Amino acid sequence: MDHALDKLLSKIKSQNPNSDLDPVKKAFALANAKHEGQFRVSGEPFIMHPLAVANILADMGLDTHSITAALLHDVVEDTDTSEDDIAREFGDTVALLVSGVTKLGKIPYTSNEDQQIENLRKMFLAMAKDVRVIVIKLADRLHNLRTLGSMPEEKQRSKARETLEVFAPLAHRLGMSKVKMELEDLSLKYIDPIGYYEIVDKISQKQSEREEYISGIISLLQSKLERLDIESHVEGRAKHFYSIYRKMFMQNKTIDEIYDLFAVRVIVNTDADCYAVLGMVHELFKPIPGRFKDYIAMPKPNMYQSLHSTVIGPNGVPFEIQIRTWSMHHTAENGIAAHWKYKEGKIGKTDIDSKLEWIKQLLDIQKDLTNAEDFMQTLKIDMFSDEVFVFTPKGDVVSLPAGATPIDFAYAIHSAVGNKMQGAKVNGKIVTLDYNLQNGDIVEIHTSNSVHGPNLDWLKIAKTSQARNKINQWLKKENRTENIAKGKEYFEKELKKSLIPVSYMNSEEFFNKLLTKFGFCQIDDVYATLGYGGSNATRLLTKFKELCKIDMASKVDIKDIAPEQFLVKTTSKANNSGVIVEGIDNCLVRISHCCNPVPGDKIIGYVTRGRGVAVHRRDCINITNANFSPEEQLRFIKVYWADEVESNFQALLCITATDRHSLLVDITTITAELKIPLKGLNARTTKNNLAIVEISIEIKNTEHLDTAIKKLKNVSGVISVVRRRQ
Ligand code: MN
């Protein structure tokens, strides 16, 4: 055991010579004592697992806090040691890392749709608080996968799947490609053993041939580089089975079509050397067009940097070459974990700045970073600080905005769950409805059919618009009866104000069309919305009133309406024209000269623009023959004759008679007898010996006129007496 510890310590020393080794020794002693008597499924002492995890981290060059935490990562979960014990003995940082890893271990995993898996990955990051927790967790998972062989088959497959779906993508996101590739290769072996061994077979078939080929290229490159005086390391690149698997089985390529099966890597000291090596390689071998990538000038989002090219090697076999500096190499292999290796002042300011840039980009942190303290702060993950990830009791992940409450959770599940919510439990304990959900909480909502439903207070507690909308919806519905009554009263008042008969509401033509147009099913919905104060119903009401008025106007059939129908009791008085205009006193009334109505004639008023009400006979051709627009139709107004009319009215009579001597004298005698003032007279004779006499007279009313017409008809020789319209 001591030998194993010494190996770990010297590894740490070689990576970071200034490291304080005491906490590591102390942690090893504690873990060794606490796990005493515990064994892994493989049969080896349990301590071998935390020790292996610590070694993986030491190889990456991680700091001693992380390595100490790695040694202790299972003691809280598996022994009687508490988090407080750890904090007391090793300080807050180590305690935080250990508790972070413990918490991540408790996240239930359910293979589900893509969205769920993405949420799960985000939750890991959000829960970790410190990115080192993830790095430790990845190392933990890596060792568990390396030793998965002793587990039952079912467990192997589920662990492997979880690794492929959650852990490998996390490692990729943090730029830790070495861990990612090993996790993928190990997982593949358990998920598709047949496919895996097929690839292993195919690759090993020509293993020696390939090794010979690659070593030939390596020595050729090495001699060229020596001549160029470039200090370099040249190696054959390790095979990544999972990427070959994907190319073969998902992109349907044969093994011969996979270029990077043969791969060479050149590692140099400076960026300039990288390009010098590239030039030399392209001079030596013919590059395949379109296969060159400059990730030095354009780093990948996870800060991967290298030059890539595929060239035609000896015997026409293509191979891929990667060229990078040592710093790039370390970043390429260990990603975010590479930071600790260089943080002990080994590198210049610009390098630090560029790494800060990376962390900033990776963690989406906007703060300015000036010193090492700030730097460590940036490692605290607040990538998803505006989101919180919680579980349903079934293990589905629900993503909510930070500060969300059980109310938000309930409505995120289903509005029925929210509306019937009686209470909530978080991690098995009853909480108040305004409890702030935390990452990883398992939330259980208790519902009951006897629950009355949400109330206005819930609107204040809920954080999501989804929950608030649904609560609002429910409140609207719940107070429906009250709202309907309120809305109905309002609606009818509005109609009364606009003199619209309520019967219009029963008209399908009007109402049903409008209901559909404004998205209502029935009139009660309109009332309810009006009562609630919904603007949609107000718009409907306005439109309805407008349409009713137009319809009312268009339906006034001028000829058919008897004057009696207009004899509405009114306070209006007749003005000196003898015409009463309904509802209006003292308005200017003009007797129209196109038809010259007299009292007793059926009449109608037309509100002119600025010249008062023009009174026409109802049968005036200007009224009956014209086409009025709906707007003009609205200008018609009810008018009727006053009971006692003082003034006289003009009438034009056309008398047709057999022409004879003294005809005109007889006619004028009649008008004189009737005391009808004669205002004009025009007479002519026709070819067939008829006389046409037109007289303009002043009369009091139609009765008066009828008498005159009767008398005139009795005059000898008169054939007809007709009142002319104009
Ligand atoms: Mn573990």
XYZ file of C-alpha atoms and ligand atoms in Angstrom:
727
model
C 0.000 0.000 0.000
C 2.754 2.407 0.931
C 4.389 1.663 -2.370
C 1.171 2.651 -4.164
C 1.025 5.897 -2.201
C 4.663 6.709 -2.989
C 3.980 6.175 -6.671
C 1.071 8.623 -6.486
C 3.115 11.197 -4.566
C 6.005 11.137 -6.997
C 3.579 11.467 -9.891
C 2.098 14.591 -8.298
C 5.586 15.937 -7.622
C 6.671 15.457 -11.218
C 3.627 17.317 -12.554
C 3.546 20.120 -9.977
C 6.796 20.291 -7.978
C 5.430 22.893 -5.540
C 2.492 20.784 -4.416
C 1.764 20.331 -0.717
C 1.650 16.548 -0.293
C 0.524 16.411 3.355
C -3.241 16.481 2.712
C -2.793 13.729 0.114
C -0.986 11.517 2.606
C -3.575 12.266 5.281
C -6.452 11.564 2.899
C -4.921 8.272 1.835
C -4.509 7.227 5.482
C -8.130 8.137 6.304
C -9.600 6.470 3.223
C -7.470 3.383 3.742
C -8.664 3.091 7.347
C -12.327 3.819 6.594
C -12.588 1.459 3.618
C -10.777 -1.245 5.573
C -12.558 -4.546 5.109
C -14.540 -3.301 2.063
C -13.995 -5.000 -1.257
C -14.973 -4.297 -4.815
C -16.965 -6.800 -6.870
C -13.677 -7.850 -8.479
C -12.447 -8.885 -5.053
C -9.701 -6.313 -4.685
C -9.615 -4.043 -1.597
C -11.900 -1.048 -2.016
C -9.076 1.481 -1.466
C -7.704 0.530 -4.875
C -10.577 2.413 -6.494
C -10.075 5.883 -4.918
C -6.349 5.402 -5.343
C -6.781 4.691 -9.043
C -9.035 7.737 -9.451
C -6.403 9.890 -7.709
C -3.769 8.509 -10.102
C -5.835 9.367 -13.156
C -6.100 12.934 -11.891
C -2.411 13.096 -11.017
C -1.569 12.015 -14.574
C -3.613 14.930 -15.860
C -1.688 17.251 -13.569
C -4.674 18.183 -11.436
C -4.166 20.154 -8.200
C -3.788 18.483 -4.778
C -7.263 19.594 -3.641
C -8.758 17.494 -6.400
C -6.456 14.541 -5.750
C -7.197 14.685 -2.012
C -10.923 14.803 -2.760
C -10.516 11.886 -5.177
C -9.009 9.739 -2.427
C -11.937 10.660 -0.157
C -14.681 10.626 -2.771
C -16.430 7.498 -1.518
C -15.906 7.800 2.256
C -18.955 9.974 2.940
C -21.197 7.723 0.892
C -19.811 4.376 1.979
C -18.463 4.879 5.542
C -19.464 6.647 8.761
C -17.433 9.740 7.881
C -19.505 12.931 7.529
C -19.033 15.939 5.308
C -18.307 17.995 8.430
C -15.493 15.596 9.327
C -13.953 16.176 5.914
C -14.308 19.945 6.199
C -12.654 19.949 9.626
C -9.741 17.765 8.560
C -9.158 18.963 4.995
C -10.795 22.368 4.671
C -13.814 23.680 2.821
C -12.498 23.259 -0.717
C -11.880 19.538 -0.395
C -15.183 19.113 1.499
C -17.032 20.918 -1.291
C -15.418 18.724 -3.931
C -16.230 15.524 -2.038
C -19.844 16.494 -1.408
C -20.182 17.553 -5.041
C -19.014 14.149 -6.250
C -21.295 12.428 -3.732
C -24.297 14.440 -4.988
C -23.548 13.689 -8.622
C -23.492 10.022 -7.705
C -27.059 10.287 -6.543
C -28.456 11.652 -9.776
C -30.715 8.909 -11.045
C -30.151 7.959 -14.630
C -32.965 7.013 -16.934
C -32.259 6.490 -20.586
C -34.764 8.679 -22.309
C -35.314 11.062 -25.176
C -32.513 13.353 -26.308
C -33.920 16.332 -24.464
C -33.819 14.431 -21.203
C -30.219 13.443 -21.756
C -29.192 16.991 -22.613
C -30.924 18.187 -19.441
C -29.120 15.536 -17.481
C -25.746 16.708 -18.807
C -26.645 20.286 -17.973
C -27.701 19.223 -14.528
C -24.354 17.578 -13.904
C -22.649 20.818 -14.780
C -25.083 22.940 -12.829
C -24.914 20.762 -9.752
C -21.187 20.483 -9.726
C -20.668 24.120 -8.691
C -16.929 23.602 -9.221
C -15.732 22.146 -12.515
C -13.207 19.984 -10.655
C -16.156 17.979 -9.307
C -16.910 16.947 -12.881
C -13.287 16.139 -13.575
C -13.142 13.915 -10.477
C -16.468 12.327 -11.410
C -15.155 11.592 -14.919
C -12.018 9.975 -13.478
C -14.228 7.961 -11.113
C -16.367 6.796 -14.021
C -13.276 6.015 -16.092
C -11.879 3.686 -13.439
C -15.284 2.060 -12.889
C -15.495 1.391 -16.613
C -11.985 -0.011 -16.740
C -13.055 -2.484 -14.061
C -16.561 -3.106 -15.412
C -15.648 -6.619 -16.517
C -16.430 -8.123 -13.115
C -19.952 -6.669 -13.057
C -23.087 -8.557 -14.160
C -23.915 -8.153 -17.838
C -27.015 -6.060 -17.330
C -25.143 -3.590 -15.152
C -22.330 -3.440 -17.702
C -24.705 -2.414 -20.439
C -26.569 0.208 -18.425
C -23.343 1.776 -17.129
C -21.872 1.780 -20.620
C -24.956 3.439 -22.086
C -25.018 6.076 -19.388
C -21.349 6.732 -20.040
C -21.871 7.167 -23.767
C -24.882 9.412 -23.320
C -23.843 11.553 -20.403
C -20.210 11.235 -19.357
C -18.383 11.034 -22.686
C -20.207 14.137 -24.026
C -19.356 15.955 -20.806
C -15.693 15.047 -21.206
C -15.896 16.269 -24.790
C -17.462 19.536 -23.728
C -14.640 20.097 -21.270
C -12.090 19.287 -23.961
C -10.873 16.155 -22.161
C -10.499 14.070 -25.285
C -8.207 11.435 -23.814
C -10.786 10.566 -21.148
C -13.598 10.889 -23.655
C -11.999 8.448 -26.102
C -11.220 5.873 -23.448
C -14.758 6.142 -22.045
C -16.196 5.646 -25.529
C -13.988 2.688 -26.392
C -14.705 0.976 -23.072
C -18.449 1.590 -23.406
C -18.528 0.291 -26.958
C -17.030 -3.003 -25.808
C -20.069 -3.593 -23.562
C -22.781 -2.093 -25.728
C -21.865 -3.779 -29.002
C -19.240 -6.430 -28.267
C -19.634 -7.995 -31.729
C -19.065 -4.702 -33.527
C -16.222 -3.836 -31.216
C -14.321 -7.061 -31.718
C -14.938 -6.969 -35.443
C -13.030 -3.699 -35.550
C -10.334 -4.985 -33.229
C -9.962 -7.997 -35.524
C -9.829 -5.972 -38.707
C -7.258 -3.638 -37.258
C -5.071 -6.385 -35.855
C -5.168 -8.395 -39.103
C -2.630 -6.101 -40.674
C -1.229 -4.891 -37.402
C 2.430 -5.612 -38.115
C 2.132 -4.420 -41.687
C 0.620 -1.162 -40.448
C 3.162 -0.706 -37.682
C 5.933 -1.178 -40.190
C 4.349 1.380 -42.489
C 3.891 3.968 -39.732
C 7.356 3.483 -38.256
C 8.808 3.975 -41.744
C 7.045 7.334 -41.964
C 8.069 8.278 -38.434
C 11.763 7.703 -39.036
C 11.604 9.545 -42.357
C 9.988 12.540 -40.641
C 12.435 12.429 -37.742
C 15.472 12.596 -39.991
C 13.988 15.474 -41.988
C 13.141 17.363 -38.780
C 16.664 16.906 -37.449
C 18.053 18.363 -40.634
C 15.690 21.354 -40.235
C 16.914 21.662 -36.641
C 13.378 21.471 -35.217
C 13.131 19.909 -31.775
C 10.208 17.508 -32.002
C 8.458 14.377 -30.861
C 6.952 12.130 -33.521
C 4.535 9.323 -32.662
C 1.981 7.044 -34.225
C -1.435 8.121 -33.047
C -3.460 5.832 -30.817
C -6.476 4.215 -32.439
C -9.900 5.296 -31.279
C -12.193 2.341 -31.832
C -15.414 4.203 -31.235
C -14.762 6.744 -34.000
C -13.845 3.922 -36.402
C -17.013 2.110 -35.303
C -19.111 5.164 -36.036
C -17.542 5.645 -39.444
C -18.020 1.992 -40.345
C -21.468 1.334 -38.946
C -23.101 4.726 -39.086
C -21.457 6.230 -42.170
C -21.184 2.842 -43.869
C -17.518 3.088 -44.747
C -15.190 0.167 -45.193
C -12.070 0.032 -43.117
C -9.992 0.946 -46.169
C -11.946 4.159 -46.581
C -11.023 5.412 -43.142
C -8.020 7.692 -43.553
C -7.157 8.272 -39.923
C -6.550 4.586 -39.367
C -2.977 5.499 -40.185
C -2.068 8.554 -38.206
C 1.087 10.328 -37.204
C 1.459 13.112 -34.697
C 4.288 15.640 -34.509
C 4.681 17.657 -31.324
C 6.949 20.714 -31.362
C 7.744 23.696 -29.161
C 6.339 26.712 -30.979
C 3.467 27.712 -33.265
C 6.010 28.706 -35.920
C 7.514 25.209 -35.818
C 4.048 23.742 -36.467
C 3.785 25.566 -39.794
C 7.396 24.747 -40.666
C 6.659 21.053 -40.105
C 3.498 21.321 -42.196
C 5.452 22.833 -45.083
C 8.015 20.091 -44.889
C 5.323 17.357 -44.820
C 3.485 18.775 -47.815
C 6.780 18.919 -49.707
C 7.430 15.280 -48.872
C 3.934 13.883 -49.475
C 1.141 14.983 -51.746
C -1.732 16.424 -49.651
C -5.318 15.298 -50.363
C -7.270 18.424 -51.310
C -9.864 19.556 -48.788
C -8.363 17.599 -45.912
C -6.188 20.358 -44.452
C -7.530 22.057 -41.329
C -5.865 24.881 -39.403
C -7.224 24.592 -35.888
C -4.355 26.760 -34.632
C -5.696 29.858 -36.305
C -9.270 28.690 -35.770
C -9.483 26.691 -32.534
C -12.474 24.393 -31.954
C -15.071 25.595 -29.451
C -13.469 23.468 -26.732
C -10.133 25.186 -27.524
C -8.646 22.239 -29.354
C -5.695 23.412 -31.470
C -3.633 21.538 -34.082
C -2.868 21.424 -37.765
C -4.516 18.486 -39.533
C -3.710 17.205 -42.979
C -4.181 13.965 -44.859
C -1.428 13.117 -47.342
C -0.612 10.311 -49.750
C 2.104 8.246 -48.097
C 4.472 5.637 -49.526
C 2.794 3.094 -51.857
C -0.142 5.490 -52.281
C -1.622 4.759 -48.832
C -3.090 7.925 -47.300
C -2.363 8.827 -43.677
C -3.381 11.653 -41.396
C -0.879 13.924 -39.724
C -1.492 16.145 -36.695
C 0.963 18.887 -35.817
C 0.791 20.785 -32.519
C 2.817 22.315 -29.686
C 3.183 20.641 -26.289
C 0.804 23.134 -24.774
C -1.772 22.393 -27.473
C -1.156 18.696 -26.967
C -1.850 18.897 -23.284
C -5.009 20.907 -23.890
C -6.089 18.495 -26.606
C -5.738 15.538 -24.304
C -6.939 16.918 -21.004
C -8.964 19.986 -21.903
C -9.995 21.996 -18.901
C -7.885 19.798 -16.673
C -4.800 21.062 -18.525
C -5.117 24.345 -16.718
C -3.675 23.104 -13.413
C -0.529 21.793 -14.998
C 0.487 25.269 -16.039
C -0.909 27.343 -13.248
C 2.258 27.287 -11.085
C 3.773 30.218 -12.948
C 5.449 28.123 -15.615
C 3.945 30.043 -18.448
C 3.788 33.648 -19.511
C 0.984 36.127 -19.167
C -0.298 35.728 -22.707
C -0.737 32.005 -22.288
C -2.708 32.558 -19.127
C -4.811 35.105 -20.898
C -5.572 32.723 -23.699
C -6.517 30.017 -21.232
C -8.706 32.450 -19.349
C -10.348 33.190 -22.640
C -11.044 29.531 -23.003
C -12.511 29.138 -19.536
C -14.557 32.236 -20.101
C -15.855 30.853 -23.328
C -16.409 27.441 -21.896
C -18.137 28.573 -18.774
C -19.764 31.605 -20.328
C -18.405 33.847 -17.679
C -18.364 37.551 -18.369
C -16.400 38.773 -15.382
C -12.975 40.338 -15.766
C -10.233 38.151 -14.464
C -7.096 39.675 -13.060
C -5.426 37.272 -10.667
C -5.122 33.652 -9.630
C -7.865 33.999 -7.043
C -10.280 35.190 -9.694
C -9.124 32.388 -11.869
C -10.144 29.807 -9.334
C -13.456 31.557 -8.993
C -14.097 31.097 -12.670
C -13.868 27.383 -12.158
C -17.018 27.579 -10.130
C -19.566 26.697 -12.683
C -22.307 29.148 -13.233
C -22.884 28.074 -16.762
C -26.522 27.367 -16.093
C -27.059 29.716 -13.191
C -30.339 30.870 -14.676
C -31.683 27.343 -14.823
C -32.470 24.758 -12.206
C -32.830 21.044 -12.929
C -35.097 18.879 -10.837
C -36.527 15.399 -11.023
C -39.976 13.941 -11.164
C -40.407 10.929 -8.864
C -40.002 8.793 -12.017
C -36.579 10.306 -12.692
C -37.428 12.606 -15.597
C -35.473 15.823 -15.533
C -37.454 19.045 -15.594
C -35.638 22.256 -16.407
C -37.034 25.404 -14.786
C -35.782 28.962 -14.369
C -33.725 29.595 -11.238
C -35.947 30.461 -8.310
C -38.780 28.268 -9.570
C -41.193 26.844 -7.005
C -43.247 23.646 -6.664
C -46.101 25.589 -8.334
C -43.965 26.080 -11.448
C -42.977 22.454 -11.357
C -46.588 21.281 -11.070
C -47.730 23.366 -14.026
C -44.691 22.250 -16.030
C -45.921 18.689 -15.585
C -49.545 19.405 -16.507
C -52.068 22.128 -15.845
C -54.345 19.581 -14.185
C -51.570 18.750 -11.738
C -51.179 22.437 -10.908
C -54.885 23.093 -10.580
C -55.356 20.183 -8.224
C -52.166 20.677 -6.249
C -52.628 20.318 -2.545
C -49.008 20.348 -1.469
C -45.500 19.338 -2.453
C -42.709 17.173 -1.152
C -39.075 17.775 -2.024
C -36.690 14.902 -1.419
C -39.398 13.266 0.665
C -40.074 16.246 2.916
C -43.118 18.506 2.819
C -42.223 22.020 1.675
C -44.171 25.262 1.404
C -45.361 26.258 -2.042
C -42.870 29.129 -2.239
C -39.889 26.809 -1.681
C -37.047 27.570 -4.099
C -36.238 24.421 -6.016
C -32.592 23.345 -6.004
C -30.638 21.405 -8.588
C -31.215 17.696 -8.214
C -34.307 18.009 -6.012
C -36.799 15.207 -6.438
C -40.166 16.921 -6.479
C -43.416 15.185 -5.750
C -46.743 16.993 -6.130
C -49.760 15.936 -4.101
C -53.061 16.447 -5.812
C -56.612 16.105 -4.639
C -59.949 16.404 -6.358
C -61.348 18.307 -3.407
C -58.827 21.089 -3.847
C -60.435 24.377 -4.735
C -57.661 25.311 -7.141
C -55.087 28.069 -7.470
C -55.636 31.487 -5.970
C -54.302 34.959 -6.629
C -51.379 34.421 -4.232
C -50.060 31.690 -6.490
C -49.622 34.256 -9.225
C -47.101 36.042 -7.031
C -45.230 32.847 -6.169
C -45.031 31.349 -9.644
C -41.884 32.218 -11.606
C -42.679 30.815 -15.028
C -45.062 32.474 -17.438
C -46.394 29.022 -18.208
C -47.624 28.586 -14.629
C -48.941 32.120 -14.423
C -50.865 31.792 -17.677
C -52.460 28.595 -16.529
C -53.389 30.043 -13.143
C -54.931 33.044 -14.875
C -56.863 30.746 -17.163
C -58.220 28.847 -14.233
C -59.190 31.977 -12.326
C -61.048 33.242 -15.352
C -62.922 30.005 -15.659
C -63.611 29.669 -11.986
C -65.333 33.040 -11.586
C -67.301 32.370 -14.723
C -70.832 32.638 -13.342
C -70.049 35.955 -11.770
C -68.265 37.198 -14.865
C -71.116 36.138 -17.118
C -73.635 38.124 -15.097
C -71.371 41.149 -15.054
C -70.615 40.879 -18.741
C -74.250 40.405 -19.707
C -75.315 43.529 -17.842
C -72.595 45.520 -19.516
C -73.422 44.183 -22.969
C -77.103 45.032 -22.698
C -76.361 48.480 -21.379
C -74.141 49.115 -24.348
C -76.837 48.007 -26.789
C -79.412 50.201 -25.110
C -77.108 53.152 -25.353
C -76.766 52.574 -29.075
C -80.533 51.965 -29.553
C -79.856 48.470 -30.854
C -82.684 45.984 -30.304
C -81.579 42.965 -28.264
C -83.147 40.829 -31.001
C -79.983 41.319 -33.031
C -78.207 39.048 -30.620
C -80.409 36.177 -31.665
C -79.645 36.742 -35.287
C -77.372 34.035 -36.543
C -76.365 36.161 -39.438
C -74.790 38.679 -37.165
C -73.917 37.077 -34.027
C -72.676 33.601 -34.761
C -70.401 34.881 -37.477
C -68.853 37.326 -35.064
C -68.493 34.784 -32.296
C -66.477 32.522 -34.539
C -64.438 35.381 -35.899
C -63.450 36.528 -32.437
C -62.853 33.004 -31.217
C -65.865 32.483 -28.962
C -68.107 29.449 -28.885
C -71.152 30.953 -27.324
C -72.493 34.220 -26.027
C -71.704 33.222 -22.432
C -68.044 33.128 -23.346
C -68.331 36.700 -24.533
C -70.089 37.723 -21.335
C -67.493 35.914 -19.236
C -64.662 37.618 -21.074
C -66.340 41.012 -20.815
C -66.926 40.420 -17.118
C -63.277 39.474 -16.689
C -62.229 42.552 -18.605
C -60.951 40.781 -21.693
C -60.225 43.115 -24.574
C -61.199 40.571 -27.188
C -64.845 40.710 -26.151
C -64.761 44.500 -26.108
C -63.593 44.472 -29.701
C -66.377 42.079 -30.567
C -68.947 44.347 -28.938
C -67.752 47.388 -30.878
C -67.844 45.517 -34.157
C -71.271 44.119 -33.346
C -72.748 47.555 -32.671
C -71.314 48.895 -35.884
C -72.753 46.049 -37.948
C -76.164 46.355 -36.277
C -76.428 50.033 -37.164
C -75.531 49.439 -40.766
C -78.049 46.646 -40.917
C -80.755 48.735 -39.299
C -80.223 51.488 -41.800
C -80.215 49.193 -44.791
C -83.428 47.542 -43.678
C -85.472 50.741 -43.490
C -87.879 50.092 -46.328
C -88.985 53.578 -47.069
C -92.155 52.737 -48.963
C -93.483 50.144 -46.587
C -93.426 51.970 -43.339
C -96.732 53.616 -42.467
C -96.464 57.058 -40.911
C -98.322 55.835 -37.837
C -95.361 53.669 -37.038
C -93.418 56.815 -36.503
C -95.967 58.418 -34.273
C -93.835 57.871 -31.282
C -94.610 59.921 -28.243
C -92.017 62.571 -28.176
C -91.336 65.813 -26.467
C -90.409 67.302 -29.752
C -92.440 70.206 -30.966
C -93.330 71.018 -34.494
C -91.390 73.898 -35.859
C -92.898 76.353 -38.262
C -92.659 73.915 -41.137
C -95.211 71.713 -39.361
C -92.821 68.784 -39.307
C -91.713 67.054 -36.150
C -88.304 65.428 -36.259
C -88.161 62.526 -33.878
C -86.019 63.170 -30.858
C -84.815 66.583 -31.973
C -86.314 69.941 -31.035
C -85.782 73.120 -32.962
C -83.818 71.683 -35.779
C -83.738 73.285 -39.160
C -86.319 71.587 -41.370
C -86.568 72.144 -45.069
C -89.496 70.958 -47.156
C -87.941 69.450 -50.190
C -88.948 71.035 -53.458
C -88.335 67.956 -55.478
C -91.527 66.375 -54.168
C -93.257 69.117 -52.168
C -94.812 67.018 -49.414
C -97.928 68.366 -47.760
C -99.333 67.446 -44.360
C -100.909 64.030 -44.694
C -98.264 62.819 -47.142
C -96.034 60.048 -45.924
C -92.715 61.658 -45.332
C -89.190 60.882 -44.301
C -86.344 63.100 -43.146
C -82.827 63.122 -44.407
C -80.145 64.697 -42.280
C -78.172 66.787 -44.731
C -74.661 67.963 -44.197
C -75.086 71.342 -42.578
C -78.493 72.260 -44.060
C -80.767 70.690 -41.534
C -83.295 67.940 -42.122
C -84.701 67.738 -45.621
C -88.270 66.401 -45.654
C -89.242 64.313 -48.642
C -92.347 62.496 -49.600
C -91.835 58.883 -49.008
C -92.531 58.167 -52.665
C -90.138 60.847 -53.875
C -88.112 59.315 -56.646
C -84.987 60.865 -55.199
C -85.554 58.595 -52.223
C -86.931 55.463 -53.834
C -84.657 55.335 -56.838
C -81.365 56.345 -55.324
C -78.759 53.925 -54.068
C -77.689 55.005 -50.638
C -74.534 53.708 -49.065
C -74.914 52.158 -45.591
C -73.426 55.309 -44.171
C -75.934 57.500 -46.020
C -78.762 55.240 -44.979
C -77.901 56.066 -41.401
C -78.837 59.675 -42.189
C -82.526 58.894 -42.645
C -84.562 59.994 -39.714
C -88.180 59.629 -38.731
C -90.274 62.744 -39.261
C -94.020 63.284 -39.136
C -96.521 66.021 -39.446
C -97.585 67.968 -36.409
C -101.279 67.718 -35.478
C -101.926 71.315 -36.290
C -99.961 72.836 -39.070
C -100.124 76.591 -39.401
C -98.332 77.051 -42.646
C -99.402 76.348 -46.209
C -97.768 73.931 -48.545
C -97.313 73.971 -52.216
C -98.811 71.400 -54.504
C -98.615 71.106 -58.214
C -101.675 69.763 -60.015
C -101.894 68.709 -63.595
C -105.373 68.924 -65.102
C -106.177 67.312 -68.388
C -109.398 68.431 -70.095
C -111.142 68.756 -73.439
C -110.223 72.145 -74.661
C -113.147 74.519 -74.454
C -113.955 78.164 -73.928
C -113.725 79.453 -70.308
C -111.979 76.306 -68.997
C -109.339 78.329 -67.128
C -112.016 80.628 -65.670
C -113.914 77.631 -64.244
C -110.734 76.222 -62.711
C -109.717 79.453 -61.046
C -113.288 79.929 -59.781
C -112.992 76.583 -57.937
C -109.704 77.506 -56.278
C -111.094 80.859 -55.290
C -114.182 79.192 -53.776
C -111.949 76.852 -51.760
C -109.797 79.782 -50.695
C -106.773 78.108 -52.175
C -104.214 80.652 -53.206
C -103.161 80.122 -56.795
C -99.415 80.587 -57.108
C -98.939 79.721 -60.724
C -100.772 78.624 -63.840
C -99.528 77.230 -67.092
C -101.731 75.993 -69.891
C -101.210 74.579 -73.355
C -103.199 72.665 -75.915
C -102.243 69.506 -77.721
C -102.743 68.473 -81.327
C -105.650 66.219 -80.467
C -107.594 69.104 -78.917
C -106.750 68.475 -75.309
C -105.850 71.137 -72.797
C -103.094 70.541 -70.228
C -103.357 72.931 -67.305
C -100.807 72.945 -64.527
C -101.604 74.924 -61.433
C -99.429 75.558 -58.420
C -101.539 76.011 -55.315
C -101.055 76.507 -51.608
C -102.884 74.059 -49.409
C -102.979 73.124 -45.722
C -102.873 69.351 -45.941
C -103.747 66.341 -48.004
C -107.401 66.547 -46.962
C -107.533 70.058 -48.254
C -105.815 68.918 -51.423
C -108.159 65.982 -51.932
C -111.156 68.309 -51.724
C -109.585 70.529 -54.339
C -108.866 67.630 -56.636
C -112.457 66.327 -56.250
C -113.967 69.699 -57.092
C -111.655 70.187 -60.044
C -112.596 66.781 -61.435
C -116.230 67.894 -61.470
C -115.484 70.791 -63.766
C -117.012 70.188 -67.153
C -114.628 68.688 -69.677
C -111.966 67.713 -67.140
C -110.650 64.234 -67.749
C -108.108 63.856 -64.919
C -106.493 65.752 -62.094
C -103.126 64.422 -60.985
C -100.826 65.697 -58.320
C -97.425 65.977 -59.845
C -94.539 64.757 -57.846
C -92.410 67.516 -59.098
Mn -16.087 5.961 -6.910
